mmCIF file of C-alpha atoms in Angstrom:
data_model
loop_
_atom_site.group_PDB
_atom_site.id
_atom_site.type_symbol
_atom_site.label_atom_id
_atom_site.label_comp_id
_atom_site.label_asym_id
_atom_site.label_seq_id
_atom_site.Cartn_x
_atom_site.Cartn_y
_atom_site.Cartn_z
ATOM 1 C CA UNK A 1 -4.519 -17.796 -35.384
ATOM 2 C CA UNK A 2 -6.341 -17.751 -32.328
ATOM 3 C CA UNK A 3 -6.272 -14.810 -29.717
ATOM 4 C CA UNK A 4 -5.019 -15.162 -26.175
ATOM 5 C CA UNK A 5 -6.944 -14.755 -23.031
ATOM 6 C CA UNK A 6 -5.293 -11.089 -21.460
ATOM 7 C CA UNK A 7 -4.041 -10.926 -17.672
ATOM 8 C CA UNK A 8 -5.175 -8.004 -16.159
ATOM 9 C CA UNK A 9 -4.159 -6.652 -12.681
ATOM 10 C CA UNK A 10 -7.100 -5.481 -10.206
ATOM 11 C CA UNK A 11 -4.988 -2.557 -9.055
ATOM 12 C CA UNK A 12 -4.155 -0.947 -12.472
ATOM 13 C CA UNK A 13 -8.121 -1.159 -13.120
ATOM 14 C CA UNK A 14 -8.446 0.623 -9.694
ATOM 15 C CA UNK A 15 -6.165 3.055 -10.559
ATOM 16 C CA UNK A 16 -7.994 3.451 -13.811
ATOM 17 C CA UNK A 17 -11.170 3.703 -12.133
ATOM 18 C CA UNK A 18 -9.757 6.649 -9.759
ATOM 19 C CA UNK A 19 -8.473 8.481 -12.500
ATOM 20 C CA UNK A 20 -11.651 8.037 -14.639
ATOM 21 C CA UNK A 21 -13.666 9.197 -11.753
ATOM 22 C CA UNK A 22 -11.691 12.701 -11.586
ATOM 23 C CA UNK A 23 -12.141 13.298 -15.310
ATOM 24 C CA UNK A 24 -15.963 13.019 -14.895
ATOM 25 C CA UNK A 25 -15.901 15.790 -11.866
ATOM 26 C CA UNK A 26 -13.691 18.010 -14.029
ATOM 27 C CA UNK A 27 -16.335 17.197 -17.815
ATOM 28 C CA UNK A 28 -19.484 17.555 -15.232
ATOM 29 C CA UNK A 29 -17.666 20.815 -13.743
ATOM 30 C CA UNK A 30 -17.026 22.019 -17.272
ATOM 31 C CA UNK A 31 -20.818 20.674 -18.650
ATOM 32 C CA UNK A 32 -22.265 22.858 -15.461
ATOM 33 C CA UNK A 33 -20.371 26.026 -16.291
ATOM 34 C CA UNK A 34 -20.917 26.334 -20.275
ATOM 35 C CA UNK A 35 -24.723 25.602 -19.647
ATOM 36 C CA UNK A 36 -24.542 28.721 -17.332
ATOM 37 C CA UNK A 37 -23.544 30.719 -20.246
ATOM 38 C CA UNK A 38 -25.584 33.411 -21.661
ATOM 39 C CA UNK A 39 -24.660 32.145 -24.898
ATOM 40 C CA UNK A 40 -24.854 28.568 -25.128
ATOM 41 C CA UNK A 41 -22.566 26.785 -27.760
ATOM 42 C CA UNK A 42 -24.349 23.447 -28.519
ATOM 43 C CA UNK A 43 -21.468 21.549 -29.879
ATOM 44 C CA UNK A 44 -19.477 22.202 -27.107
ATOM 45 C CA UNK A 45 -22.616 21.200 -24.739
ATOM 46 C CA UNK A 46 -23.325 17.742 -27.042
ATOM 47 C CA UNK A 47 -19.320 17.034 -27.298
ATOM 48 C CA UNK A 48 -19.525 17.220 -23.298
ATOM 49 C CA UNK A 49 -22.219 15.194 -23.140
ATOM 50 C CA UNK A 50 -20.673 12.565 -25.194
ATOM 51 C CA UNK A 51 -17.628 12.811 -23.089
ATOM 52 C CA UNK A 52 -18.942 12.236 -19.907
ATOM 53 C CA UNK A 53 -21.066 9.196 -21.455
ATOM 54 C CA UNK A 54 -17.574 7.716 -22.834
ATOM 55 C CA UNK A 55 -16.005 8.343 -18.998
ATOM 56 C CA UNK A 56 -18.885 6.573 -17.229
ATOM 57 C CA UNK A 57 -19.272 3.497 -20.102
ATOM 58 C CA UNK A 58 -15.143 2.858 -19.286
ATOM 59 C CA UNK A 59 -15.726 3.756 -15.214
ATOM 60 C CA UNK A 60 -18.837 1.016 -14.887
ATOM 61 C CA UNK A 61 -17.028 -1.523 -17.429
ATOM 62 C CA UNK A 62 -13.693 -1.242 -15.989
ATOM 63 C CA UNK A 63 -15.653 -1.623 -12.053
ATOM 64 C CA UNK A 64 -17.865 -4.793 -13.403
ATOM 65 C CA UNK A 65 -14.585 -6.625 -14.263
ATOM 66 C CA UNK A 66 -13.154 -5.550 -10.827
ATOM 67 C CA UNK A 67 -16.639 -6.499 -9.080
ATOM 68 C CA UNK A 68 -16.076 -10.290 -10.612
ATOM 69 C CA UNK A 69 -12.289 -10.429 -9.874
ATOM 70 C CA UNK A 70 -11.080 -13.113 -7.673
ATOM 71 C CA UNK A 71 -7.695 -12.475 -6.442
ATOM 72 C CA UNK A 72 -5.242 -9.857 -7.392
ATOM 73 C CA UNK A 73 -5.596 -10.230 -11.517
ATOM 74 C CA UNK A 74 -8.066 -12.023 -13.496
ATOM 75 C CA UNK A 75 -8.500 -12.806 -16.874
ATOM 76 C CA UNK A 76 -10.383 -11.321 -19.911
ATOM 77 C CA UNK A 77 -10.844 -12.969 -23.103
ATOM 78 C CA UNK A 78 -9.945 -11.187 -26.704
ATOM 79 C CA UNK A 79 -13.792 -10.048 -27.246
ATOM 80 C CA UNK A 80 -13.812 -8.349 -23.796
ATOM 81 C CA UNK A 81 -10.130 -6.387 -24.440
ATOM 82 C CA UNK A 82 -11.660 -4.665 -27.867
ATOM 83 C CA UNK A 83 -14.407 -3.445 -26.142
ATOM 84 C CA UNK A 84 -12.446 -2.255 -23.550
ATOM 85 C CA UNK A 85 -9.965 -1.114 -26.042
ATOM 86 C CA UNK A 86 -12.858 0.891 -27.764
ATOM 87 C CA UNK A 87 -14.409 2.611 -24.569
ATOM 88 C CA UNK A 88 -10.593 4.081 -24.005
ATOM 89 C CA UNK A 89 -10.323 5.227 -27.471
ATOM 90 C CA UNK A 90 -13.408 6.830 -27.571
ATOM 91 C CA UNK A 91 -12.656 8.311 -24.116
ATOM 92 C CA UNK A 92 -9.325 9.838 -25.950
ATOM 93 C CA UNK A 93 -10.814 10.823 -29.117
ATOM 94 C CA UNK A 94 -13.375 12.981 -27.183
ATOM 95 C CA UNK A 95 -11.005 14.267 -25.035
ATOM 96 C CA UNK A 96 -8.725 15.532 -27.905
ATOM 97 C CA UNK A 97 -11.793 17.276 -29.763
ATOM 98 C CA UNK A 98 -12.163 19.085 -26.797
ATOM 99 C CA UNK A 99 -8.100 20.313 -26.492
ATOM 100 C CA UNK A 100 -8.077 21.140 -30.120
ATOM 101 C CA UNK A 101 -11.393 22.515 -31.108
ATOM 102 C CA UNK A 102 -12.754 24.355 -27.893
ATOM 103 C CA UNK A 103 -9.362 24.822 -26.117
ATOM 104 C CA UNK A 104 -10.603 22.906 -23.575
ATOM 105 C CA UNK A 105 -7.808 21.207 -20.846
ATOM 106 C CA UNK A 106 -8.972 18.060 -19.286
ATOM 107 C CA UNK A 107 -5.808 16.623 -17.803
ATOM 108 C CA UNK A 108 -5.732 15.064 -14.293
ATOM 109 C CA UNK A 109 -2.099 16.144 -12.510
#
């Protein structure tokens, strides 16, 4: 069975993008106050660190497909939706380690 070619608009990748962008001032915020702790918890400070890394490997991806657009959608083959696919669900995993094990709240309103 072969996989189809995905449609993808340029302004839900914007959108994305914007989102994304807010998430990273809100993990760098977070990042900046824990390491000006007395008491530093190193999990927390790695988990961050991992977080932000997931935010910025979906913010450049998701702005390299928008940089080669040509019109209002373009096209990505199936390879180039898993990886996309992966960067958001690593995004989300890291984000829900952070809700669950350090009460930590990183939702954009």
């Amino acid at each position: 069975m072969r996989k189809q070619n995905k449609r993808i608009r340029v302004a839900s990748c914007v959108s994305l993008v914007k989102i994304k962008k807010v998430y990273l001032e809100v993990a760098l915020h977070c990042l900046q106050e824990e390491l000006s702790r007395e008491k530093l918890r190193k999990e927390l400070v790695y988990c961050l660190c991992d977080y932000i890394t997931a935010i910025n490997k979906v913010i450049s991806y998701f702005t390299a497909l928008i940089d080669k657009a040509e019109g209002d959608s373009f096209e990505i083959v199936y390879a180039q939706a898993i990886v996309a696919r992966s960067y958001v669900m690593n995004f989300k995993l890291l984000k829900q380690i952070l809700m669950q094990d350090y009460n930590i709240f990183v939702e954009v309103n």
